[in-house]
PDB file of C-alpha atoms in Angstrom:
ATOM      1  CA  MET D 248     146.625   7.433 -54.837  1.00 47.00           C
ATOM      2  CA  ARG D 249     144.299  10.291 -55.707  1.00 49.00           C
ATOM      3  CA  PHE D 250     141.594   7.759 -56.661  1.00 47.00           C
ATOM      4  CA  LEU D 251     141.930   6.021 -53.311  1.00 43.00           C
ATOM      5  CA  ILE D 252     141.540   9.284 -51.466  1.00 47.00           C
ATOM      6  CA  VAL D 253     138.335  10.057 -53.412  1.00 45.00           C
ATOM      7  CA  GLN D 254     136.806   6.646 -52.551  1.00 49.00           C
ATOM      8  CA  VAL D 255     137.541   7.072 -48.849  1.00 44.00           C
ATOM      9  CA  PHE D 256     135.930  10.522 -48.892  1.00 46.00           C
ATOM     10  CA  VAL D 257     132.805   9.208 -50.683  1.00 44.00           C
ATOM     11  CA  LEU D 258     132.491   6.306 -48.219  1.00 47.00           C
ATOM     12  CA  PHE D 259     132.820   8.614 -45.186  1.00 47.00           C
ATOM     13  CA  PHE D 260     130.225  11.035 -46.598  1.00 46.00           C
ATOM     14  CA  GLY D 261     127.786   8.183 -47.277  1.00 48.00           C
ATOM     15  CA  VAL D 262     128.058   6.843 -43.740  1.00 42.00           C
ATOM     16  CA  ALA D 263     127.464  10.316 -42.304  1.00 48.00           C
ATOM     17  CA  VAL D 264     124.361  10.839 -44.409  1.00 42.00           C
ATOM     18  CA  PHE D 265     122.930   7.378 -43.510  1.00 44.00           C
ATOM     19  CA  CYS D 266     123.293   8.013 -39.835  1.00 46.00           C
ATOM     20  CA  GLN D 267     121.280  11.214 -40.104  1.00 48.00           C
ATOM     21  CA  GLN D 268     118.224   9.555 -41.895  1.00 47.00           C
ATOM     22  CA  PRO D 269     115.129   8.867 -39.646  1.00 46.00           C
ATOM     23  CA  GLN D 270     114.323   5.220 -39.020  1.00 46.00           C
ATOM     24  CA  GLY D 271     110.780   4.658 -40.447  1.00 45.00           C
ATOM     25  CA  THR D 272     107.836   7.074 -40.600  1.00 44.00           C
ATOM     26  CA  PRO D 273     107.430   8.904 -37.365  1.00 48.00           C
ATOM     27  CA  VAL D 274     104.077   8.478 -35.501  1.00 45.00           C
ATOM     28  CA  PRO D 275     102.215  11.792 -35.471  1.00 46.00           C
ATOM     29  CA  GLN D 276     101.908  13.231 -32.010  1.00 48.00           C
ATOM     30  CA  SER D 277      98.378  14.192 -30.886  1.00 46.00           C
ATOM     31  CA  SER D 278      97.697  17.043 -28.577  1.00 45.00           C
ATOM     32  CA  PRO D 279      97.663  16.029 -24.953  1.00 48.00           C
ATOM     33  CA  VAL D 280      94.250  14.827 -23.625  1.00 43.00           C
ATOM     34  CA  PRO D 281      93.091  16.936 -20.660  1.00 45.00           C
ATOM     35  CA  GLN D 282      92.646  14.949 -17.517  1.00 45.00           C
ATOM     36  CA  ALA D 283      89.125  14.974 -16.071  1.00 43.00           C
ATOM     37  CA  SER D 284      88.787  16.123 -12.529  1.00 40.00           C
ATOM     38  CA  PRO D 285      88.323  13.186 -10.212  1.00 42.00           C
ATOM     39  CA  MET D 286      84.737  12.605  -8.918  1.00 39.00           C
ATOM     40  CA  PRO D 287      84.324  13.908  -5.429  1.00 39.00           C
ATOM     41  CA  ARG D 288      83.947  11.260  -2.764  1.00 35.00           C
ATOM     42  CA  VAL D 289      83.582  11.101   0.914  1.00 37.00           C
ATOM     43  CA  SER D 290      86.933  10.711   2.539  1.00 35.00           C
ATOM     44  CA  SER D 291      88.240  10.606   6.035  1.00 37.00           C
ATOM     45  CA  GLN D 292      91.607  11.927   4.888  1.00 38.00           C
ATOM     46  CA  ASN D 293      92.899  15.251   5.966  1.00 40.00           C
ATOM     47  CA  PRO D 294      91.434  18.011   3.794  1.00 38.00           C
ATOM     48  CA  ASN D 295      94.945  19.118   3.019  1.00 38.00           C
ATOM     49  CA  SER D 296      95.832  15.776   1.416  1.00 36.00           C
ATOM     50  CA  GLY D 297      94.530  16.868  -1.994  1.00 37.00           C
ATOM     51  CA  VAL D 298      91.243  14.882  -1.924  1.00 36.00           C
ATOM     52  CA  ALA D 299      88.222  17.214  -2.036  1.00 36.00           C
ATOM     53  CA  PRO D 300      85.713  16.095   0.586  1.00 37.00           C
ATOM     54  CA  GLU D 301      82.001  15.972  -0.481  1.00 34.00           C
ATOM     55  CA  ASP D 302      79.573  18.520   0.957  1.00 36.00           C
ATOM     56  CA  PRO D 303      78.153  16.590   3.923  1.00 35.00           C
ATOM     57  CA  ARG D 304      74.737  18.296   3.510  1.00 35.00           C
ATOM     58  CA  ILE D 305      74.060  16.299   0.330  1.00 33.00           C
ATOM     59  CA  LEU D 306      74.106  12.775   1.709  1.00 34.00           C
ATOM     60  CA  THR D 307      73.918  13.164   5.423  1.00 39.00           C
ATOM     61  CA  PRO D 308      71.369  14.508   7.911  1.00 44.00           C
ATOM     62  CA  PRO D 309      69.579  16.778   8.234  1.00 47.00           C
ATOM     63  CA  PHE D 310      69.000  16.996   4.456  1.00 43.00           C
ATOM     64  CA  MET D 311      68.242  13.309   3.927  1.00 45.00           C
ATOM     65  CA  ASN D 312      65.977  13.226   6.955  1.00 52.00           C
ATOM     66  CA  SER D 313      64.096  16.280   5.760  1.00 54.00           C
ATOM     67  CA  ILE D 314      63.364  14.573   2.429  1.00 56.00           C
ATOM     68  CA  GLY D 315      62.090  11.475   4.215  1.00 72.00           C
ATOM     69  CA  ASP D 316      60.034  13.471   6.693  1.00 75.00           C
ATOM     70  CA  SER D 317      58.483  15.515   3.889  1.00 81.00           C
ATOM     71  CA  ASP D 318      57.440  12.401   1.990  1.00 81.00           C
ATOM     72  CA  ARG D 319      56.068  10.754   5.104  1.00 80.00           C
ATOM     73  CA  LEU D 320      54.177  13.894   6.091  1.00 82.00           C
ATOM     74  CA  ALA D 321      52.621  14.172   2.630  1.00 85.00           C
ATOM     75  CA  SER D 322      51.525  10.523   2.779  1.00 84.00           C
ATOM     76  CA  ARG D 323      50.027  11.004   6.221  1.00 84.00           C
ATOM     77  CA  MET D 324      48.196  14.137   5.100  1.00 87.00           C
ATOM     78  CA  ILE D 325      46.658  12.261   2.162  1.00 88.00           C
ATOM     79  CA  ALA D 326      45.631   9.398   4.446  1.00 84.00           C
ATOM     80  CA  LEU D 327      44.186  11.849   6.979  1.00 87.00           C
ATOM     81  CA  ARG D 328      42.156  13.610   4.292  1.00 88.00           C
ATOM     82  CA  GLN D 329      40.751  10.313   3.027  1.00 86.00           C
ATOM     83  CA  PHE D 330      39.907   9.231   6.569  1.00 87.00           C
ATOM     84  CA  THR D 331      38.205  12.465   7.621  1.00 90.00           C
ATOM     85  CA  THR D 332      36.326  12.780   4.319  1.00 89.00           C
ATOM     86  CA  GLN D 333      34.757   9.370   4.852  1.00 89.00           C
ATOM     87  CA  LEU D 334      34.114   9.823   8.575  1.00 92.00           C
ATOM     88  CA  TYR D 335      32.510  13.276   8.522  1.00 94.00           C
ATOM     89  CA  ARG D 336      30.822  13.340   5.105  1.00 94.00           C
ATOM     90  CA  LYS D 337      27.105  13.623   4.428  1.00 94.00           C
ATOM     91  CA  PRO D 338      25.189  10.550   3.194  1.00 95.00           C
ATOM     92  CA  THR D 339      24.727  10.051  -0.522  1.00 95.00           C
ATOM     93  CA  SER D 340      21.298   9.982  -2.146  1.00 95.00           C
ATOM     94  CA  ARG D 341      21.630   6.212  -2.519  1.00 94.00           C
ATOM     95  CA  GLU D 342      22.327   5.804   1.180  1.00 94.00           C
ATOM     96  CA  LEU D 343      19.385   8.026   2.123  1.00 95.00           C
ATOM     97  CA  LYS D 344      17.133   6.015  -0.166  1.00 94.00           C
ATOM     98  CA  ALA D 345      17.919   2.872   1.832  1.00 92.00           C
ATOM     99  CA  VAL D 346      16.554   4.437   5.055  1.00 95.00           C
ATOM    100  CA  GLU D 347      13.821   6.615   3.586  1.00 95.00           C
ATOM    101  CA  PRO D 348      10.657   6.935   5.745  1.00 96.00           C
ATOM    102  CA  ASN D 349       7.253   5.942   4.451  1.00 95.00           C
ATOM    103  CA  SER D 350       6.143   8.535   1.936  1.00 93.00           C
ATOM    104  CA  LYS D 351       2.782   8.991   3.695  1.00 96.00           C
ATOM    105  CA  TRP D 352       4.463  10.983   6.478  1.00 95.00           C
ATOM    106  CA  LYS D 353       5.582  13.656   4.031  1.00 92.00           C
ATOM    107  CA  LYS D 354       1.952  14.212   3.059  1.00 93.00           C
ATOM    108  CA  ILE D 355       0.724  14.341   6.647  1.00 94.00           C
ATOM    109  CA  TYR D 356       3.485  16.699   7.811  1.00 94.00           C
ATOM    110  CA  SER D 357       3.806  18.743   4.656  1.00 90.00           C
ATOM    111  CA  PHE D 358       4.307  21.916   6.729  1.00 89.00           C
ATOM    112  CA  VAL D 359       7.810  20.689   7.616  1.00 88.00           C
ATOM    113  CA  SER D 360      10.335  21.932   5.069  1.00 80.00           C
ATOM    114  CA  GLU D 361      13.914  20.880   4.510  1.00 73.00           C
ATOM    115  CA  ARG D 362      15.052  24.277   5.724  1.00 79.00           C
ATOM    116  CA  ASN D 363      13.417  24.144   9.153  1.00 88.00           C
ATOM    117  CA  GLY D 364      13.130  20.422   9.767  1.00 93.00           C
ATOM    118  CA  GLY D 365      12.652  16.998   8.272  1.00 95.00           C
ATOM    119  CA  ILE D 366      11.336  13.446   8.549  1.00 97.00           C
ATOM    120  CA  ILE D 367      13.887  10.735   9.299  1.00 97.00           C
ATOM    121  CA  ARG D 368      14.221   7.127  10.378  1.00 97.00           C
ATOM    122  CA  LEU D 369      16.523   6.119  13.213  1.00 97.00           C
ATOM    123  CA  LEU D 370      17.632   2.499  12.995  1.00 96.00           C
ATOM    124  CA  PRO D 371      18.640   0.256  15.908  1.00 95.00           C
ATOM    125  CA  ASP D 372      22.328  -0.008  16.668  1.00 92.00           C
ATOM    126  CA  LEU D 373      23.312  -3.039  14.588  1.00 89.00           C
ATOM    127  CA  GLY D 374      27.016  -2.625  15.295  1.00 86.00           C
ATOM    128  CA  CYS D 375      27.657  -1.240  11.809  1.00 86.00           C
ATOM    129  CA  ALA D 376      29.427   1.905  13.041  1.00 74.00           C
ATOM    130  CA  ARG D 377      31.134   0.754  16.241  1.00 62.00           C
ATOM    131  CA  ASN D 378      34.570   0.451  14.655  1.00 57.00           C
ATOM    132  CA  LEU D 379      35.237   3.665  12.750  1.00 54.00           C
ATOM    133  CA  ARG D 380      38.082   2.131  10.716  1.00 53.00           C
ATOM    134  CA  VAL D 381      36.441  -1.161   9.669  1.00 49.00           C
ATOM    135  CA  VAL D 382      33.444  -1.558   7.386  1.00 51.00           C
ATOM    136  CA  GLN D 383      31.200  -4.346   8.668  1.00 52.00           C
ATOM    137  CA  ALA D 384      30.391  -6.911   5.993  1.00 54.00           C
ATOM    138  CA  SER D 385      27.082  -8.195   7.366  1.00 67.00           C
ATOM    139  CA  GLU D 386      24.026  -8.062   5.121  1.00 71.00           C
ATOM    140  CA  GLU D 387      22.457  -5.271   7.197  1.00 75.00           C
ATOM    141  CA  CYS D 388      25.604  -3.170   7.384  1.00 84.00           C
ATOM    142  CA  ILE D 389      26.303  -3.313   3.653  1.00 83.00           C
ATOM    143  CA  LYS D 390      23.219  -1.097   3.216  1.00 82.00           C
ATOM    144  CA  LEU D 391      24.177   1.281   6.043  1.00 88.00           C
ATOM    145  CA  THR D 392      27.459   2.772   4.883  1.00 89.00           C
ATOM    146  CA  MET D 393      26.748   6.388   5.881  1.00 91.00           C
ATOM    147  CA  PRO D 394      28.431   7.844   9.003  1.00 92.00           C
ATOM    148  CA  GLY D 395      26.519   6.683  12.076  1.00 92.00           C
ATOM    149  CA  ALA D 396      24.799   3.869  10.118  1.00 93.00           C
ATOM    150  CA  ALA D 397      21.445   5.736  10.427  1.00 95.00           C
ATOM    151  CA  ASN D 398      21.449   5.200  14.198  1.00 96.00           C
ATOM    152  CA  SER D 399      22.358   8.804  15.124  1.00 97.00           C
ATOM    153  CA  TYR D 400      21.300  12.157  13.704  1.00 98.00           C
ATOM    154  CA  SER D 401      22.277  15.820  13.987  1.00 98.00           C
ATOM    155  CA  PHE D 402      19.660  18.577  13.926  1.00 97.00           C
ATOM    156  CA  ARG D 403      22.491  21.067  13.471  1.00 97.00           C
ATOM    157  CA  THR D 404      23.700  19.565  10.184  1.00 96.00           C
ATOM    158  CA  ARG D 405      20.326  18.060   9.126  1.00 95.00           C
ATOM    159  CA  SER D 406      22.205  14.830   8.536  1.00 96.00           C
ATOM    160  CA  TYR D 407      23.124  11.424   9.926  1.00 97.00           C
ATOM    161  CA  ARG D 408      26.382  11.667  11.883  1.00 96.00           C
ATOM    162  CA  ILE D 409      28.703   9.537  13.963  1.00 95.00           C
ATOM    163  CA  LYS D 410      27.375   9.369  17.514  1.00 95.00           C
ATOM    164  CA  ARG D 411      29.775  11.717  19.223  1.00 95.00           C
ATOM    165  CA  LEU D 412      28.842  14.494  16.781  1.00 97.00           C
ATOM    166  CA  ALA D 413      25.104  13.715  16.764  1.00 98.00           C
ATOM    167  CA  ASP D 414      22.242  15.306  18.695  1.00 98.00           C
ATOM    168  CA  ILE D 415      20.020  12.228  19.103  1.00 98.00           C
ATOM    169  CA  ALA D 416      20.438   8.462  18.753  1.00 98.00           C
ATOM    170  CA  LEU D 417      18.227   5.394  19.064  1.00 98.00           C
ATOM    171  CA  ASP D 418      19.390   3.461  22.115  1.00 96.00           C
ATOM    172  CA  GLY D 419      17.162   0.420  22.448  1.00 94.00           C
ATOM    173  CA  GLU D 420      13.804   1.670  23.727  1.00 95.00           C
ATOM    174  CA  TYR D 421      15.095   5.192  24.341  1.00 97.00           C
ATOM    175  CA  ILE D 422      16.115   8.305  22.487  1.00 98.00           C
ATOM    176  CA  SER D 423      19.517   9.322  23.896  1.00 97.00           C
ATOM    177  CA  LEU D 424      21.721  12.398  23.520  1.00 97.00           C
ATOM    178  CA  PRO D 425      25.231  11.141  22.679  1.00 96.00           C
ATOM    179  CA  GLY D 426      27.000  14.330  21.503  1.00 96.00           C
ATOM    180  CA  SER D 427      30.437  15.223  22.834  1.00 95.00           C
ATOM    181  CA  PHE D 428      31.459  18.598  24.320  1.00 96.00           C
ATOM    182  CA  MET D 429      27.807  19.591  24.656  1.00 97.00           C
ATOM    183  CA  ASN D 430      25.078  20.467  27.100  1.00 97.00           C
ATOM    184  CA  ALA D 431      21.967  18.690  25.856  1.00 97.00           C
ATOM    185  CA  ALA D 432      18.527  18.099  27.373  1.00 96.00           C
ATOM    186  CA  ILE D 433      15.266  16.489  26.317  1.00 96.00           C
ATOM    187  CA  ALA D 434      11.779  16.842  27.804  1.00 95.00           C
ATOM    188  CA  GLU D 435       8.517  15.146  26.919  1.00 94.00           C
ATOM    189  CA  LEU D 436       5.583  17.433  26.146  1.00 94.00           C
ATOM    190  CA  PRO D 437       2.366  15.566  27.052  1.00 90.00           C
ATOM    191  CA  ASP D 438      -0.745  16.164  24.959  1.00 90.00           C
ATOM    192  CA  THR D 439       1.106  18.457  22.584  1.00 93.00           C
ATOM    193  CA  GLU D 440       1.170  18.452  18.800  1.00 93.00           C
ATOM    194  CA  ILE D 441       4.386  19.348  17.056  1.00 95.00           C
ATOM    195  CA  GLN D 442       2.782  22.067  14.961  1.00 93.00           C
ATOM    196  CA  ASP D 443       1.500  23.817  18.093  1.00 94.00           C
ATOM    197  CA  VAL D 444       4.937  24.342  19.658  1.00 95.00           C
ATOM    198  CA  ASP D 445       6.765  27.638  19.142  1.00 93.00           C
ATOM    199  CA  LEU D 446       9.269  29.835  20.951  1.00 93.00           C
ATOM    200  CA  GLN D 447       6.534  31.259  23.179  1.00 93.00           C
ATOM    201  CA  SER D 448       5.533  27.832  24.476  1.00 93.00           C
ATOM    202  CA  MET D 449       6.175  27.460  28.201  1.00 91.00           C
ATOM    203  CA  ALA D 450       8.294  24.311  27.842  1.00 91.00           C
ATOM    204  CA  ILE D 451      10.495  25.901  25.187  1.00 94.00           C
ATOM    205  CA  SER D 452      11.079  29.021  27.269  1.00 91.00           C
ATOM    206  CA  LYS D 453      12.171  26.825  30.167  1.00 91.00           C
ATOM    207  CA  LEU D 454      14.583  24.898  27.972  1.00 93.00           C
ATOM    208  CA  ALA D 455      15.961  28.228  26.812  1.00 92.00           C
ATOM    209  CA  ALA D 456      16.683  29.039  30.470  1.00 90.00           C
ATOM    210  CA  ILE D 457      19.419  26.397  30.630  1.00 92.00           C
ATOM    211  CA  PRO D 458      22.555  28.536  31.131  1.00 93.00           C
ATOM    212  CA  LEU D 459      25.530  28.618  28.806  1.00 96.00           C
ATOM    213  CA  ALA D 460      28.826  27.364  30.177  1.00 96.00           C
ATOM    214  CA  SER D 461      31.832  29.669  30.107  1.00 93.00           C
ATOM    215  CA  ASN D 462      34.501  27.047  30.779  1.00 94.00           C
ATOM    216  CA  TYR D 463      35.050  23.294  30.568  1.00 92.00           C
ATOM    217  CA  GLU D 464      34.246  22.656  34.226  1.00 94.00           C
ATOM    218  CA  GLN D 465      30.862  24.362  33.903  1.00 95.00           C
ATOM    219  CA  ILE D 466      29.934  22.115  30.972  1.00 95.00           C
ATOM    220  CA  ALA D 467      30.355  19.097  33.247  1.00 94.00           C
ATOM    221  CA  VAL D 468      28.388  20.709  36.108  1.00 94.00           C
ATOM    222  CA  ILE D 469      25.425  21.651  33.905  1.00 93.00           C
ATOM    223  CA  GLN D 470      25.342  18.259  32.211  1.00 93.00           C
ATOM    224  CA  ALA D 471      25.420  16.448  35.564  1.00 92.00           C
ATOM    225  CA  ARG D 472      22.350  18.389  36.649  1.00 89.00           C
ATOM    226  CA  ILE D 473      20.545  17.431  33.415  1.00 91.00           C
ATOM    227  CA  GLU D 474      21.489  13.774  33.751  1.00 88.00           C
ATOM    228  CA  GLY D 475      20.110  13.764  37.270  1.00 79.00           C
ATOM    229  CA  GLY D 476      16.626  14.501  35.931  1.00 72.00           C
ATOM    230  CA  ASN D 477      16.412  17.906  37.574  1.00 69.00           C
ATOM    231  CA  GLU D 478      13.890  20.585  36.743  1.00 72.00           C
ATOM    232  CA  TYR D 479      14.454  23.914  35.039  1.00 68.00           C
ATOM    233  CA  ASP D 480      11.617  26.196  36.161  1.00 68.00           C
ATOM    234  CA  GLY D 481       9.334  23.205  36.692  1.00 73.00           C
ATOM    235  CA  LEU D 482      10.242  21.400  33.443  1.00 82.00           C
ATOM    236  CA  ARG D 483      11.804  18.010  34.123  1.00 86.00           C
ATOM    237  CA  VAL D 484      14.673  17.384  31.711  1.00 91.00           C
ATOM    238  CA  SER D 485      16.938  14.423  31.101  1.00 92.00           C
ATOM    239  CA  THR D 486      19.452  13.018  28.621  1.00 94.00           C
ATOM    240  CA  ARG D 487      17.121  10.256  27.394  1.00 93.00           C
ATOM    241  CA  ALA D 488      13.439   9.694  26.799  1.00 94.00           C
ATOM    242  CA  ALA D 489      11.347   6.568  26.269  1.00 96.00           C
ATOM    243  CA  VAL D 490      10.230   5.842  22.717  1.00 97.00           C
ATOM    244  CA  ARG D 491       6.451   6.177  22.505  1.00 96.00           C
ATOM    245  CA  VAL D 492       4.490   6.481  19.289  1.00 97.00           C
ATOM    246  CA  GLY D 493       2.648   9.808  19.222  1.00 96.00           C
ATOM    247  CA  ALA D 494       4.824  11.430  21.896  1.00 96.00           C
ATOM    248  CA  THR D 495       6.253  14.920  21.323  1.00 97.00           C
ATOM    249  CA  TYR D 496       9.586  16.039  22.774  1.00 97.00           C
ATOM    250  CA  ALA D 497      11.438  19.309  23.152  1.00 97.00           C
ATOM    251  CA  TYR D 498      15.209  19.355  22.701  1.00 98.00           C
ATOM    252  CA  ARG D 499      17.938  21.834  23.578  1.00 97.00           C
ATOM    253  CA  GLY D 500      21.483  21.173  22.467  1.00 98.00           C
ATOM    254  CA  ILE D 501      24.437  23.507  22.985  1.00 98.00           C
ATOM    255  CA  ALA D 502      27.354  22.219  20.920  1.00 98.00           C
ATOM    256  CA  TYR D 503      30.247  24.320  22.177  1.00 98.00           C
ATOM    257  CA  ARG D 504      33.068  25.346  19.926  1.00 97.00           C
ATOM    258  CA  GLY D 505      36.461  24.252  21.160  1.00 95.00           C
ATOM    259  CA  GLN D 506      38.844  21.383  20.638  1.00 94.00           C
ATOM    260  CA  ILE D 507      38.657  17.617  20.809  1.00 94.00           C
ATOM    261  CA  ALA D 508      41.977  16.145  19.728  1.00 94.00           C
ATOM    262  CA  ARG D 509      41.821  13.034  17.562  1.00 93.00           C
ATOM    263  CA  SER D 510      44.586  11.188  15.782  1.00 90.00           C
ATOM    264  CA  ALA D 511      44.616   9.441  12.420  1.00 87.00           C
ATOM    265  CA  ALA D 512      47.504   8.511  10.127  1.00 81.00           C
ATOM    266  CA  GLY D 513      49.868   9.736  12.817  1.00 83.00           C
ATOM    267  CA  ILE D 514      48.489  13.288  12.695  1.00 89.00           C
ATOM    268  CA  VAL D 515      46.555  14.954  15.501  1.00 92.00           C
ATOM    269  CA  TYR D 516      43.634  17.138  14.429  1.00 94.00           C
ATOM    270  CA  ASN D 517      40.651  18.920  15.977  1.00 95.00           C
ATOM    271  CA  GLU D 518      37.504  16.902  15.352  1.00 96.00           C
ATOM    272  CA  LEU D 519      35.238  19.874  16.020  1.00 96.00           C
ATOM    273  CA  ASP D 520      36.620  21.524  12.890  1.00 95.00           C
ATOM    274  CA  PHE D 521      34.509  18.991  10.996  1.00 96.00           C
ATOM    275  CA  ASP D 522      31.250  19.792  12.768  1.00 97.00           C
ATOM    276  CA  LYS D 523      28.683  22.593  12.838  1.00 96.00           C
ATOM    277  CA  ARG D 524      28.723  23.778  16.448  1.00 97.00           C
ATOM    278  CA  ARG D 525      25.481  25.577  17.257  1.00 97.00           C
ATOM    279  CA  ASP D 526      22.946  26.207  20.021  1.00 98.00           C
ATOM    280  CA  VAL D 527      19.711  24.566  18.827  1.00 98.00           C
ATOM    281  CA  ILE D 528      16.188  24.279  20.222  1.00 98.00           C
ATOM    282  CA  ALA D 529      13.997  21.784  18.371  1.00 97.00           C
ATOM    283  CA  VAL D 530      10.769  19.874  18.779  1.00 97.00           C
ATOM    284  CA  PHE D 531      10.178  16.373  17.390  1.00 98.00           C
ATOM    285  CA  LYS D 532       7.511  13.707  17.383  1.00 97.00           C
ATOM    286  CA  ILE D 533       7.710   9.915  17.071  1.00 98.00           C
ATOM    287  CA  VAL D 534       5.167   8.917  14.443  1.00 97.00           C
ATOM    288  CA  GLU D 535       6.022   5.258  13.855  1.00 97.00           C
ATOM    289  CA  VAL D 536       7.917   2.301  15.270  1.00 97.00           C
ATOM    290  CA  ALA D 537       8.346  -0.341  12.551  1.00 96.00           C
ATOM    291  CA  ASP D 538       8.684  -4.105  12.822  1.00 95.00           C
ATOM    292  CA  ASP D 539      12.449  -3.766  12.410  1.00 93.00           C
ATOM    293  CA  ARG D 540      12.406  -1.511  15.530  1.00 95.00           C
ATOM    294  CA  SER D 541      13.326   1.547  13.474  1.00 96.00           C
ATOM    295  CA  VAL D 542      11.739   4.811  14.619  1.00 98.00           C
ATOM    296  CA  THR D 543      10.326   7.464  12.291  1.00 98.00           C
ATOM    297  CA  ILE D 544      10.648  11.025  13.595  1.00 98.00           C
ATOM    298  CA  VAL D 545       9.351  14.336  12.322  1.00 98.00           C
ATOM    299  CA  TYR D 546      11.169  17.412  13.668  1.00 98.00           C
ATOM    300  CA  ARG D 547      11.228  21.194  13.467  1.00 97.00           C
ATOM    301  CA  ILE D 548      14.041  23.606  14.327  1.00 97.00           C
ATOM    302  CA  LEU D 549      12.626  26.461  16.410  1.00 96.00           C
ATOM    303  CA  THR D 550      15.811  28.470  16.898  1.00 96.00           C
ATOM    304  CA  GLU D 551      19.496  28.134  16.044  1.00 96.00           C
ATOM    305  CA  THR D 552      22.251  30.479  17.165  1.00 96.00           C
ATOM    306  CA  ALA D 553      26.025  30.537  17.461  1.00 95.00           C
ATOM    307  CA  ALA D 554      27.415  28.510  20.360  1.00 95.00           C
ATOM    308  CA  PRO D 555      30.077  29.852  22.740  1.00 95.00           C
ATOM    309  CA  LYS D 556      33.687  28.915  22.297  1.00 95.00           C
ATOM    310  CA  ILE D 557      35.193  27.139  25.278  1.00 94.00           C
ATOM    311  CA  LYS D 558      38.935  27.217  25.791  1.00 85.00           C
ATOM    312  CA  THR D 559      40.074  23.715  26.688  1.00 74.00           C
ATOM    313  CA  ARG D 560      43.039  22.708  28.731  1.00 64.00           C
ATOM    314  CA  LYS D 561      46.206  21.680  26.957  1.00 54.00           C
ATOM    315  CA  ALA D 562      46.883  18.004  26.437  1.00 41.00           C
ATOM    316  CA  SER D 563      50.129  18.386  28.373  1.00 35.00           C
ATOM    317  CA  GLN D 564      48.019  19.177  31.415  1.00 37.00           C
ATOM    318  CA  GLY D 565      46.138  15.927  31.136  1.00 37.00           C
ATOM    319  CA  SER D 566      42.978  17.148  29.448  1.00 38.00           C
ATOM    320  CA  GLU D 567      40.196  14.604  29.226  1.00 38.00           C
ATOM    321  CA  LEU D 568      39.394  16.006  25.794  1.00 39.00           C
ATOM    322  CA  GLU D 569      42.333  14.384  24.084  1.00 39.00           C
ATOM    323  CA  ASP D 570      41.374  11.072  22.522  1.00 41.00           C
ATOM    324  CA  ARG D 571      42.752   8.832  19.835  1.00 36.00           C
ATOM    325  CA  ILE D 572      40.699   6.826  17.383  1.00 35.00           C
ATOM    326  CA  LYS D 573      41.219   3.125  17.878  1.00 33.00           C
TER     327      LYS D 573
END
């Protein structure tokens, strides 16, 4: 009986111990992984719903537009600089070599220095510079890549220029005065040698009597009188003169400072910022007309002073001065 009681006790104890043993090796528990914050996104939900709305300034106007506008403006500025550099630059030595006058004229008129004058050739208008944006590919034009294609020249800059910034141009059988925003006059001086003309010469003093304009309307009035072939103290002046070998001419050009609005690459700029605006009196002589109808001219600058500044009307008021390059 005692033995039976012992067996029952041992069996009960064994069952109790077995039930308390773990079943297999427990899997070690790692520390909890922190949850990353959700990426912000644009949402139309109520801000109180728990979804953080994105800052609208990052992906929506005006910030995005300002980036685009900045890039576009920078591109336009680069294009404008390239355009104006080509349009208003001085000719290269290679380009000048292609239109160089006969060397004999430098020996004959050796008293003319680069500082107070020069010897140049004006070429006929071959259509090489009519379109300011397109380079003409004809055989003649390939050699005439400078601004104005050697058809127009500026005494003020001592350089070939596009016509509207030039003082003189070869127009068929005439020397014309094509400059913009100017009062300009030319007068032939019969039986006069270029070296004999100075500021005390009667013709020069009469040219100097042409008044200066003080406003835009006066520029037009003065120029109309010149174009009509009127006289200033007995000197008949005009805006063109016939080309005659051996003839000497006096020139007065007042290139007013002001504003002529042009547009390139979508940007409006003042063309006169790229020009030397001066009041010039010069004398020049035609010494040769070649078989190609080019004209060789020797010139001297007698006086050069600052030109007045003319306040122009605003474009919003319909100013005739606003123009856009085609």
